[in-house]
């Protein structure tokens, strides 16, 4: 917890706007950060201008107000400004807000071996006297961001820049304009695509920065993650990793990045007294809608919980729910049949507060619902629903929860005959569960063993026949329904993977996961991590691995299909939490290596929950051709143990601590998946 009180916390703001590049200059980046600054220092936010550091490079002759304290966004100045935010100038509880508008780069490097990429931010002095790129590389940026997050957990980072992905991975020699302004910083959970310079043709082929061997084949055995964000840092980017971000004039003719323009428009709709505390959930849907209206090929991306405050609020946990939007009298759900959102399913729609959904069917649950919708159509990735009863407006931060599964979407369970009738009746009353008896094989079982009631499934057993997932004491059986309903959410990733594997047609076998062993005696450097030829971790055969807490590992996912896939790597952990470990667009016939915290070279350690000698984690990779499909709804912050506490302490539910650590035009919607099981024994 942060000891510093809200009353004494300080804002620290870093604004970086770079238009004056020697080649392919931009026109709206300085306008972007000036407009954001006006919001920050204006009466609605009232942040002291002295708390703002500006690194600006306006184009010669441009009308911008210069200040004596402004500095040029050179590499040295950018390093120094970020380092200051990671120093003792920032106290725990302080708020850090960083806005970057400019170019990013992906640099192809050979270093005498297989070619690989390094990502970087591009300062104004990006080319030194020797013709080599003078940029802030990913591994250095990782260290700077890690230091900031170590000082305070209240960090927001916004990037209005774009990413040109694609042909560099095939080794195509690029046209001259692509030699410097390519791809993003994607380091440590940060997506930093470049801003397209004026005159760049759509779909142009990207290439390598100076210093790369021309025409070198890019193997990309590993690399930084497009991912889920720096720990304790909210990251918002102008587009997905393979897309271009654009800029254009606002209503007064001033040039801005389209993300910045949509961001400012969304903030204009927030009441003055609420701006300091407004959350991303309150503005995210209108921001995305405005951005996609002006540029359908640009999709804003966010890492972190949408319930977090826009202006550097503290991290929040909670139930993400299904994203829902209203259109033409119907409701579009950003999840489909693979996630169990099938025809006939009923979803309750809730506001962003409270962050955790109330117990299903409780008085609080019914009271907090904005309405209920019934699914009328479903594809694998999306669904359309109609209101149950009168149509209703969506509240800010609207999110949906399954309250009644549709066709073939309940999970099956079996119970021990010794279970008390009252408990059996409570389970029978759950709309998420369907009891089966032999010879039917249930998805989950509640069975009596050694004085406890064990939750077991195809991977977990009673201790003598497999690791225990969770055990209830006899006095906790009143929580059995809540625990089994938690299993419904916990099991969604691997149920989704199994459905994708069973029905993916042309993408059959399109993904493969391999657990790789990292050196036990040292950490890999970021540069080593990009090219390291790591051996497989100890395996028991097939898609199963056997580790100890001393093992250090990373996860390689290979796209064996003929399609570019967006791949989300999910861990259904032994504690009952579901963590999204990374999210990456992977080209055909290539692999991507996921690292802990999205930091190159940072290995994962698999550790059994407290009190357990052995555990099993289910690692799932889910790929789809529709690269705009988000899977954040798979995340589950609660553990099985916290469900007991929640049930017993419903009135203080939100104070529970959580343990650490319909489609777009022309878009295909095919899915595939892979799964491995990792058993860890102390």
XYZ file of C-alpha atoms in Angstrom:
682
model
C 0.000 0.000 0.000
C 1.125 3.581 -0.614
C 1.702 5.460 2.637
C 1.365 8.929 1.150
C -2.075 10.458 1.593
C -4.145 11.762 -1.264
C -4.043 15.244 0.252
C -0.248 15.500 0.077
C 0.360 13.723 -3.233
C 1.869 15.704 -6.100
C 1.462 15.593 -9.846
C 4.497 15.050 -12.060
C 3.787 15.602 -15.744
C 6.062 14.923 -18.715
C 4.877 16.145 -22.118
C 6.895 15.211 -25.212
C 5.928 16.588 -28.626
C 8.198 16.233 -31.654
C 7.337 17.723 -35.048
C 10.767 18.940 -36.162
C 12.299 15.725 -37.483
C 14.987 16.294 -40.107
C 13.249 13.744 -42.316
C 9.474 13.240 -42.522
C 8.550 15.951 -40.011
C 5.125 15.937 -38.398
C 2.667 18.776 -37.887
C 0.440 18.022 -34.895
C 2.605 16.609 -32.105
C 3.403 19.902 -30.368
C -0.234 20.944 -30.756
C -1.146 17.647 -29.056
C 0.818 18.204 -25.889
C -0.065 21.906 -25.706
C -3.756 21.024 -25.833
C -3.319 18.353 -23.151
C -1.423 20.853 -21.012
C -4.297 23.342 -21.271
C -6.576 20.718 -19.776
C -4.109 19.971 -16.977
C -3.485 23.570 -15.892
C -7.028 24.771 -16.578
C -9.623 25.326 -13.859
C -10.993 21.781 -14.126
C -7.701 20.114 -13.152
C -5.756 23.089 -11.724
C -2.365 21.406 -11.800
C 0.526 23.735 -11.018
C 2.344 24.523 -14.275
C 5.578 24.188 -12.335
C 4.900 20.438 -12.050
C 5.048 20.061 -15.850
C 8.192 19.251 -17.827
C 7.968 19.972 -21.553
C 10.264 18.499 -24.198
C 9.171 20.191 -27.412
C 10.472 20.334 -30.978
C 8.150 22.533 -33.057
C 8.787 22.992 -36.750
C 10.622 26.143 -37.749
C 8.235 29.053 -38.085
C 5.351 27.279 -36.328
C 3.322 29.416 -33.942
C 3.906 27.890 -30.517
C 4.463 29.537 -27.177
C 8.006 28.828 -26.046
C 9.051 28.945 -22.388
C 12.477 29.362 -20.855
C 12.117 25.981 -19.149
C 11.331 24.094 -22.381
C 13.986 21.679 -23.565
C 14.543 19.985 -26.879
C 13.502 16.298 -26.879
C 17.011 15.029 -27.535
C 17.999 11.552 -26.456
C 19.875 12.891 -23.439
C 16.987 15.104 -22.351
C 14.435 12.324 -22.799
C 16.560 9.993 -20.700
C 17.016 12.625 -18.011
C 13.308 13.475 -17.814
C 12.282 9.836 -17.449
C 15.068 9.183 -14.951
C 13.871 12.101 -12.819
C 10.435 10.470 -12.573
C 12.118 7.355 -11.217
C 14.135 9.250 -8.614
C 13.373 10.426 -5.089
C 11.737 13.507 -6.606
C 8.655 11.279 -6.834
C 7.181 9.953 -3.605
C 4.856 6.993 -3.074
C 1.335 8.177 -3.801
C 2.430 10.901 -6.203
C 0.807 10.925 -9.642
C 2.843 10.631 -12.848
C 1.263 11.529 -16.182
C 3.300 11.087 -19.389
C 2.107 12.088 -22.850
C 4.269 11.271 -25.883
C 3.501 12.441 -29.411
C 6.069 11.700 -32.105
C 7.765 8.898 -34.009
C 8.743 5.442 -32.818
C 11.014 2.941 -34.504
C 11.671 -0.736 -34.877
C 15.281 -1.310 -35.785
C 16.504 -4.452 -37.499
C 19.907 -5.493 -36.159
C 22.179 -8.396 -37.078
C 25.105 -8.099 -34.639
C 26.846 -10.810 -36.642
C 24.091 -13.352 -35.991
C 20.444 -13.864 -36.890
C 18.653 -10.597 -37.502
C 16.270 -9.397 -34.823
C 14.421 -6.226 -33.867
C 14.969 -3.662 -31.197
C 12.282 -1.095 -30.526
C 12.944 2.510 -29.636
C 11.533 5.965 -29.162
C 12.857 8.422 -31.752
C 14.146 11.707 -30.280
C 14.712 14.782 -32.387
C 18.457 14.017 -32.699
C 17.835 10.463 -33.839
C 20.770 10.274 -36.265
C 24.303 10.748 -35.024
C 27.396 11.754 -36.985
C 28.206 8.165 -37.951
C 24.790 7.600 -39.532
C 23.658 5.204 -36.832
C 20.328 5.573 -35.046
C 20.519 7.648 -31.890
C 17.393 6.410 -30.133
C 16.071 5.304 -26.752
C 16.176 1.514 -27.045
C 13.604 -0.771 -25.503
C 15.824 -2.273 -22.821
C 16.832 1.145 -21.511
C 13.243 2.371 -21.602
C 12.263 -0.758 -19.657
C 14.624 0.168 -16.878
C 13.407 3.773 -16.751
C 9.754 2.775 -16.640
C 10.406 0.118 -14.026
C 12.043 2.750 -11.818
C 9.033 5.068 -12.155
C 6.577 2.312 -11.251
C 8.771 1.430 -8.255
C 8.396 4.971 -6.932
C 4.631 5.255 -7.319
C 1.774 3.048 -8.460
C -0.128 5.994 -9.942
C 1.169 6.246 -13.487
C -0.580 6.971 -16.783
C 1.241 6.837 -20.114
C -0.427 7.929 -23.378
C 1.197 7.445 -26.779
C -0.127 9.175 -29.875
C 2.100 7.488 -32.405
C 1.762 4.510 -34.721
C 3.274 1.168 -35.657
C 4.097 -0.023 -39.158
C 4.285 -3.807 -38.839
C 4.677 -6.428 -41.502
C 7.148 -6.931 -44.260
C 10.350 -6.331 -42.302
C 9.840 -9.817 -40.917
C 10.107 -11.203 -44.442
C 13.361 -9.399 -45.160
C 12.031 -7.159 -47.939
C 14.341 -4.277 -48.828
C 12.311 -1.135 -48.071
C 11.852 2.079 -50.020
C 13.919 5.002 -48.762
C 11.212 6.677 -46.671
C 10.879 3.653 -44.402
C 14.512 3.687 -43.355
C 13.950 5.556 -40.119
C 10.333 5.740 -38.997
C 9.134 2.234 -38.365
C 7.294 0.290 -35.732
C 6.886 1.085 -32.074
C 8.393 0.837 -28.732
C 6.569 -2.173 -27.392
C 8.792 -2.670 -24.440
C 7.624 -3.544 -20.930
C 4.023 -3.529 -21.942
C 4.264 -0.306 -23.900
C 2.919 0.013 -27.433
C 4.577 2.896 -29.230
C 3.657 2.868 -32.913
C 4.940 5.634 -35.121
C 2.920 8.554 -36.441
C 2.621 8.379 -40.238
C 4.426 11.330 -41.825
C 2.526 13.336 -44.434
C 2.780 11.753 -47.850
C 3.470 8.192 -46.692
C 1.443 5.870 -48.928
C -1.041 3.491 -47.222
C 0.266 -0.043 -46.950
C 3.847 0.944 -47.724
C 6.460 -1.651 -46.881
C 8.473 -1.030 -43.701
C 12.145 -1.810 -43.426
C 15.263 -1.515 -41.321
C 17.000 1.390 -39.672
C 20.581 2.238 -40.651
C 22.964 -0.295 -39.159
C 20.939 -3.304 -40.251
C 22.243 -5.509 -43.014
C 20.155 -4.690 -46.149
C 17.825 -7.513 -47.068
C 18.678 -9.517 -43.957
C 16.157 -12.235 -43.134
C 14.414 -11.470 -39.848
C 14.048 -14.624 -37.765
C 12.535 -12.973 -34.638
C 12.935 -15.845 -32.214
C 11.884 -13.534 -29.413
C 11.277 -9.922 -28.620
C 9.523 -7.385 -26.458
C 5.819 -7.802 -25.905
C 2.946 -5.848 -27.357
C 1.485 -6.121 -24.257
C -0.478 -5.747 -21.193
C 1.342 -2.885 -19.579
C 4.041 -1.964 -17.162
C 3.128 -3.107 -13.674
C 1.165 -0.329 -11.959
C 1.123 1.737 -15.156
C -1.907 2.474 -17.346
C -0.866 2.546 -21.015
C -3.004 3.936 -23.833
C -1.857 3.824 -27.451
C -3.231 5.359 -30.622
C -3.624 2.075 -32.486
C -2.883 -1.620 -32.553
C 0.657 -2.747 -33.185
C 0.227 -3.356 -36.917
C -1.712 -0.172 -37.671
C -0.890 3.388 -38.624
C -2.055 6.319 -36.535
C -2.949 9.492 -38.377
C -3.267 13.184 -37.723
C -5.685 15.757 -39.086
C -7.177 19.209 -38.425
C -9.680 19.892 -35.682
C -12.706 22.169 -36.123
C -10.458 25.257 -35.999
C -7.979 23.923 -38.515
C -5.311 23.005 -35.935
C -3.466 19.776 -36.693
C -3.687 17.018 -34.059
C -3.172 13.322 -33.791
C -6.519 11.583 -34.152
C -6.108 9.901 -30.757
C -5.429 13.245 -29.079
C -8.380 14.834 -30.843
C -10.707 12.023 -29.709
C -9.235 12.132 -26.186
C -9.863 15.877 -25.862
C -13.391 15.535 -27.260
C -14.168 12.794 -24.742
C -12.861 14.943 -21.868
C -15.066 17.833 -23.008
C -18.060 15.631 -22.213
C -16.999 15.151 -18.582
C -18.536 17.464 -16.003
C -16.018 19.898 -14.540
C -16.210 18.637 -10.964
C -15.690 15.027 -12.122
C -12.656 15.465 -14.383
C -10.033 14.716 -11.733
C -11.736 11.468 -10.804
C -13.148 10.371 -14.154
C -12.127 6.899 -15.233
C -11.132 5.427 -18.567
C -14.366 3.450 -18.487
C -16.317 6.705 -18.640
C -14.605 7.948 -21.815
C -13.198 4.864 -23.530
C -16.160 3.882 -25.700
C -16.830 7.404 -27.040
C -13.088 7.896 -27.573
C -12.783 4.686 -29.590
C -15.955 5.403 -31.538
C -14.757 8.884 -32.512
C -11.334 7.575 -33.499
C -12.747 4.797 -35.664
C -15.232 7.201 -37.218
C -12.407 9.428 -38.441
C -10.056 6.558 -39.334
C -11.664 3.082 -39.513
C -8.219 1.520 -39.772
C -7.093 2.806 -36.383
C -8.139 1.125 -33.135
C -7.090 2.622 -29.812
C -5.546 0.156 -27.386
C -5.393 0.218 -23.600
C -3.510 -1.786 -21.030
C -4.852 -1.812 -17.511
C -8.233 -1.746 -15.824
C -10.743 0.644 -17.422
C -12.026 1.536 -13.945
C -8.770 3.362 -13.259
C -8.747 7.164 -13.204
C -7.572 8.810 -16.418
C -5.182 11.207 -14.752
C -2.773 8.873 -12.993
C -5.097 7.116 -10.610
C -3.985 4.162 -8.498
C -4.255 0.640 -9.908
C -7.595 -1.052 -9.408
C -8.688 -4.645 -9.445
C -12.133 -5.832 -10.347
C -14.242 -7.799 -12.778
C -13.681 -6.549 -16.331
C -16.879 -8.104 -17.680
C -17.849 -8.176 -21.341
C -17.517 -4.957 -23.306
C -20.927 -3.840 -24.545
C -22.041 -1.070 -26.910
C -25.436 0.080 -28.055
C -26.127 0.456 -31.770
C -29.372 0.832 -33.710
C -31.561 -0.353 -30.852
C -29.540 -3.497 -30.177
C -26.580 -4.233 -27.939
C -23.262 -5.517 -29.290
C -21.240 -7.783 -27.001
C -17.501 -8.061 -27.661
C -17.528 -11.788 -26.922
C -19.184 -14.654 -28.729
C -19.939 -18.340 -28.759
C -16.359 -19.384 -27.998
C -16.646 -17.514 -24.689
C -20.024 -19.089 -23.949
C -22.045 -16.104 -25.163
C -24.519 -18.103 -27.275
C -28.067 -17.613 -28.506
C -30.489 -17.282 -25.627
C -27.853 -16.213 -23.120
C -28.856 -13.458 -20.718
C -26.366 -10.829 -19.609
C -26.888 -8.235 -16.920
C -25.352 -4.839 -17.643
C -23.661 -2.936 -14.810
C -21.968 0.445 -14.355
C -18.263 0.660 -13.594
C -18.851 0.859 -9.817
C -18.518 -1.269 -7.771
C -15.441 -2.766 -9.408
C -16.447 -6.331 -8.469
C -19.798 -7.754 -9.445
C -22.073 -8.537 -6.476
C -22.934 -12.156 -5.710
C -25.057 -13.453 -8.556
C -28.764 -13.141 -7.786
C -28.250 -11.199 -4.553
C -30.334 -8.094 -3.751
C -27.304 -5.901 -4.480
C -26.888 -7.630 -7.829
C -30.454 -6.953 -8.909
C -30.346 -3.369 -7.616
C -27.164 -2.454 -9.475
C -28.169 -3.768 -12.886
C -28.804 -1.152 -15.555
C -30.753 -3.763 -17.476
C -30.662 -7.260 -18.941
C -30.083 -8.255 -22.576
C -30.776 -11.532 -24.359
C -28.436 -12.762 -27.111
C -30.155 -13.147 -30.478
C -27.127 -13.779 -32.716
C -23.615 -14.985 -32.008
C -20.421 -15.480 -33.985
C -17.296 -17.017 -32.443
C -16.061 -13.598 -31.340
C -19.090 -11.310 -31.000
C -22.791 -11.352 -30.200
C -25.857 -9.193 -30.752
C -28.452 -8.900 -27.985
C -31.874 -7.366 -27.495
C -33.149 -5.847 -24.244
C -35.251 -7.986 -21.966
C -38.159 -5.624 -21.646
C -37.747 -1.956 -22.497
C -34.570 -0.666 -24.094
C -32.237 1.152 -21.699
C -29.254 3.481 -21.965
C -25.859 2.093 -21.137
C -24.215 3.591 -18.045
C -20.644 4.939 -18.258
C -18.188 2.086 -18.266
C -20.930 -0.431 -19.082
C -19.892 -4.093 -18.764
C -21.837 -7.285 -18.991
C -21.935 -10.459 -16.908
C -23.465 -13.791 -17.784
C -26.471 -14.425 -15.556
C -28.029 -17.213 -17.620
C -26.033 -19.165 -20.218
C -27.628 -19.869 -23.565
C -27.475 -22.947 -25.745
C -24.960 -25.533 -24.462
C -23.046 -22.983 -22.405
C -23.552 -24.085 -18.796
C -20.727 -26.063 -17.259
C -21.493 -29.543 -16.049
C -20.722 -30.720 -12.542
C -21.049 -33.802 -10.383
C -21.305 -33.969 -6.600
C -20.525 -36.538 -3.966
C -23.636 -38.357 -2.696
C -22.620 -37.381 0.856
C -23.195 -33.701 0.121
C -25.918 -32.202 2.339
C -29.239 -31.690 0.528
C -29.221 -27.976 1.332
C -25.840 -27.510 -0.331
C -26.876 -29.649 -3.278
C -29.981 -27.506 -3.596
C -27.933 -24.320 -3.593
C -25.783 -25.677 -6.432
C -28.887 -26.737 -8.342
C -30.159 -23.171 -8.095
C -27.166 -21.726 -9.946
C -27.968 -20.629 -13.524
C -24.343 -21.261 -14.541
C -24.132 -24.923 -13.526
C -25.751 -28.117 -14.823
C -25.564 -31.305 -12.792
C -24.847 -34.574 -14.592
C -24.596 -38.164 -13.428
C -22.694 -41.182 -14.807
C -21.949 -42.099 -17.497
C -21.747 -38.391 -18.397
C -18.304 -36.903 -17.658
C -18.582 -33.577 -15.764
C -16.328 -30.595 -16.302
C -15.888 -30.164 -12.542
C -16.577 -32.263 -9.455
C -17.154 -31.544 -5.778
C -16.165 -34.654 -3.874
C -15.501 -35.593 -0.261
C -11.986 -36.754 0.560
C -9.969 -36.877 3.752
C -12.418 -34.692 5.684
C -12.546 -31.936 3.046
C -14.599 -31.159 -0.051
C -12.338 -31.076 -3.104
C -12.969 -29.149 -6.338
C -11.458 -31.310 -9.088
C -11.451 -31.444 -12.877
C -9.555 -33.086 -15.746
C -6.228 -31.700 -14.491
C -6.752 -31.417 -10.745
C -7.532 -34.284 -8.388
C -7.738 -35.031 -4.682
C -4.043 -34.890 -3.970
C -3.352 -38.570 -4.453
C -4.451 -38.509 -8.109
C -3.413 -34.994 -9.124
C -2.743 -31.560 -7.635
C -5.608 -30.113 -5.600
C -7.240 -27.050 -7.140
C -9.203 -25.978 -4.066
C -10.586 -27.602 -0.920
C -13.466 -26.452 1.252
C -13.596 -27.285 4.916
C -16.949 -28.692 6.132
C -17.744 -25.357 7.802
C -17.295 -23.599 4.448
C -19.868 -25.574 2.479
C -22.233 -22.604 2.572
C -19.750 -21.061 0.104
C -19.867 -24.047 -2.273
C -22.094 -22.380 -4.840
C -19.937 -19.233 -4.926
C -16.796 -21.346 -5.352
C -18.291 -23.419 -8.163
C -19.536 -20.261 -9.904
C -16.011 -18.883 -9.610
C -14.861 -22.020 -11.410
C -17.159 -20.984 -14.272
C -15.113 -17.785 -14.742
C -11.765 -19.469 -13.965
C -12.354 -22.173 -16.578
C -13.486 -19.856 -19.389
C -10.011 -19.568 -21.049
C -9.447 -23.291 -21.415
C -13.070 -23.983 -22.277
C -12.716 -21.320 -24.948
C -9.476 -22.912 -26.178
C -11.042 -26.348 -26.328
C -13.958 -24.964 -28.354
C -11.595 -23.185 -30.753
C -9.483 -26.306 -31.222
C -12.576 -28.399 -31.875
C -14.041 -26.068 -34.496
C -11.262 -24.035 -36.073
C -11.316 -25.709 -39.511
C -8.590 -24.167 -41.655
C -6.719 -23.013 -38.537
C -6.525 -26.504 -37.008
C -3.257 -26.780 -35.097
C -2.462 -23.161 -35.878
C -0.718 -22.471 -32.563
C 1.843 -24.298 -30.463
C 3.194 -23.396 -27.007
C 6.605 -24.366 -25.711
C 7.938 -23.708 -22.214
C 11.624 -22.761 -22.423
C 14.213 -22.997 -19.653
C 16.179 -19.845 -18.828
C 19.644 -19.932 -17.238
C 19.381 -20.739 -13.552
C 22.464 -18.785 -12.465
C 21.862 -15.411 -14.114
C 19.363 -13.121 -15.812
C 19.444 -12.742 -19.570
C 20.162 -9.248 -20.814
C 17.545 -7.704 -23.118
C 19.883 -8.087 -26.077
C 20.505 -11.765 -25.266
C 16.806 -12.401 -24.813
C 16.127 -11.479 -28.425
C 18.430 -14.153 -29.841
C 18.901 -16.754 -27.089
C 18.507 -20.359 -28.216
C 16.890 -21.724 -25.046
C 16.258 -25.416 -24.354
C 12.818 -26.805 -23.497
C 11.870 -26.915 -19.826
C 11.548 -30.341 -18.165
C 8.568 -32.117 -19.685
C 6.518 -35.160 -18.785
C 5.580 -35.622 -22.414
C 3.173 -33.956 -24.792
C 1.790 -30.646 -23.586
C 2.785 -31.145 -19.936
C 5.738 -29.764 -17.990
C 7.076 -30.521 -14.507
C 8.883 -27.671 -12.754
C 10.078 -26.597 -9.347
C 10.032 -23.038 -7.954
C 13.747 -22.804 -8.764
C 13.082 -23.121 -12.491
C 13.094 -19.928 -14.529
C 11.116 -20.110 -17.772
C 9.644 -18.150 -20.658
C 6.909 -19.113 -23.091
C 7.321 -19.410 -26.863
C 4.183 -19.383 -29.002
C 4.484 -20.358 -32.667
C 1.952 -19.451 -35.315
C 1.987 -22.467 -37.631
C -0.974 -21.238 -39.694
C -0.960 -19.348 -42.976
C -2.640 -16.324 -41.367
C -1.421 -13.422 -39.292
C -2.911 -13.962 -35.818
C -3.420 -11.855 -32.761
C -2.484 -14.136 -29.874
C -3.359 -13.653 -26.218
C -1.436 -15.752 -23.698
C -3.494 -16.536 -20.591
C -2.651 -18.393 -17.405
C -5.468 -20.026 -15.444
C -3.471 -20.129 -12.232
C -3.574 -22.672 -9.467
C -4.943 -20.040 -7.077
C -8.037 -19.423 -9.185
C -6.778 -16.187 -10.687
C -6.669 -15.777 -14.455
C -3.822 -13.597 -15.672
C -3.240 -12.231 -19.163
C 0.494 -12.673 -19.651
C 0.766 -10.977 -23.023
C -0.886 -10.106 -26.292
C 0.936 -10.079 -29.610
C 0.304 -10.117 -33.350
C 2.323 -13.046 -34.736
C 2.995 -13.485 -38.423
C 2.587 -16.848 -40.196
C 5.295 -19.425 -39.536
C 6.993 -17.323 -36.847
C 7.158 -17.510 -33.093
C 7.070 -14.994 -30.289
C 8.567 -15.374 -26.817
C 6.640 -13.973 -23.857
C 8.575 -12.737 -20.807
C 7.447 -11.879 -17.291
C 6.040 -8.360 -16.914
C 6.706 -7.959 -20.655
C 10.346 -7.158 -19.846
C 12.912 -8.733 -22.159
C 14.897 -11.379 -20.330
C 12.712 -11.375 -17.209
C 11.873 -15.030 -16.545
C 8.679 -16.450 -15.073
C 8.789 -18.535 -11.892
C 5.949 -20.922 -11.160
C 5.320 -21.055 -7.410
C 2.566 -23.063 -5.661
C 0.070 -21.043 -3.583
C 0.826 -20.653 0.103
C 0.418 -23.944 1.930
C 0.419 -26.092 -1.220
C 3.242 -28.479 -2.036
C 2.205 -29.003 -5.640
C -0.032 -27.163 -8.083
C -1.021 -27.106 -11.736
C -1.330 -24.041 -13.978
C -3.093 -24.147 -17.336
C -1.368 -21.980 -19.921
C -3.557 -21.125 -22.908
C -2.772 -19.281 -26.139
C -5.813 -18.057 -28.065
C -5.327 -16.761 -31.611
C -7.705 -15.056 -33.987
C -7.520 -13.538 -37.454
C -9.781 -10.666 -36.373
C -6.991 -8.724 -34.711
C -9.256 -6.118 -33.103
C -10.891 -8.748 -30.854
C -9.989 -8.024 -27.232
C -9.937 -10.793 -24.612
C -9.615 -8.734 -21.455
C -12.853 -10.269 -20.216
C -10.913 -13.470 -19.496
C -9.022 -11.827 -16.631
C -10.074 -12.898 -13.122
C -8.509 -11.035 -10.190
C -10.057 -13.073 -7.393
C -8.749 -16.349 -6.052
C -10.746 -19.303 -4.778
C -9.676 -18.385 -1.255
C -10.904 -14.802 -1.664
C -14.312 -16.110 -2.742
C -14.728 -17.581 0.746
C -13.839 -14.227 2.275
C -16.160 -12.431 -0.134
C -19.106 -14.647 0.730
C -18.546 -14.236 4.440
C -17.927 -10.474 4.246
C -20.227 -9.271 1.500
C -20.641 -5.854 3.076
C -16.889 -5.145 2.807
C -16.432 -6.941 -0.474
C -14.618 -4.156 -2.263
C -11.953 -3.966 0.464
C -10.696 -7.510 -0.042
C -7.013 -7.674 -0.933
C -6.073 -9.651 -4.017
C -2.933 -11.751 -4.052
C 0.107 -10.405 -5.926
C 1.224 -11.347 -8.632
C -20.000 -7.736 -34.478
C -16.925 -7.679 -36.674
C -15.325 -4.927 -38.715
C -15.751 -4.762 -42.468
C -13.523 -7.174 -44.333
C -12.255 -8.806 -41.158
C -11.974 -12.579 -41.019
C -13.074 -14.156 -37.781
C -11.280 -17.485 -37.429
C -9.911 -18.755 -34.141
C -7.381 -21.276 -32.909
C -5.763 -22.142 -29.602
C -3.178 -24.250 -27.788
C -2.809 -25.303 -24.154
C -0.104 -26.743 -21.918
C -0.261 -27.802 -18.273
C 2.585 -26.886 -15.910
C 2.822 -28.855 -12.678
C 5.041 -27.251 -10.048
C 6.258 -29.151 -7.010
C 8.146 -27.658 -4.065
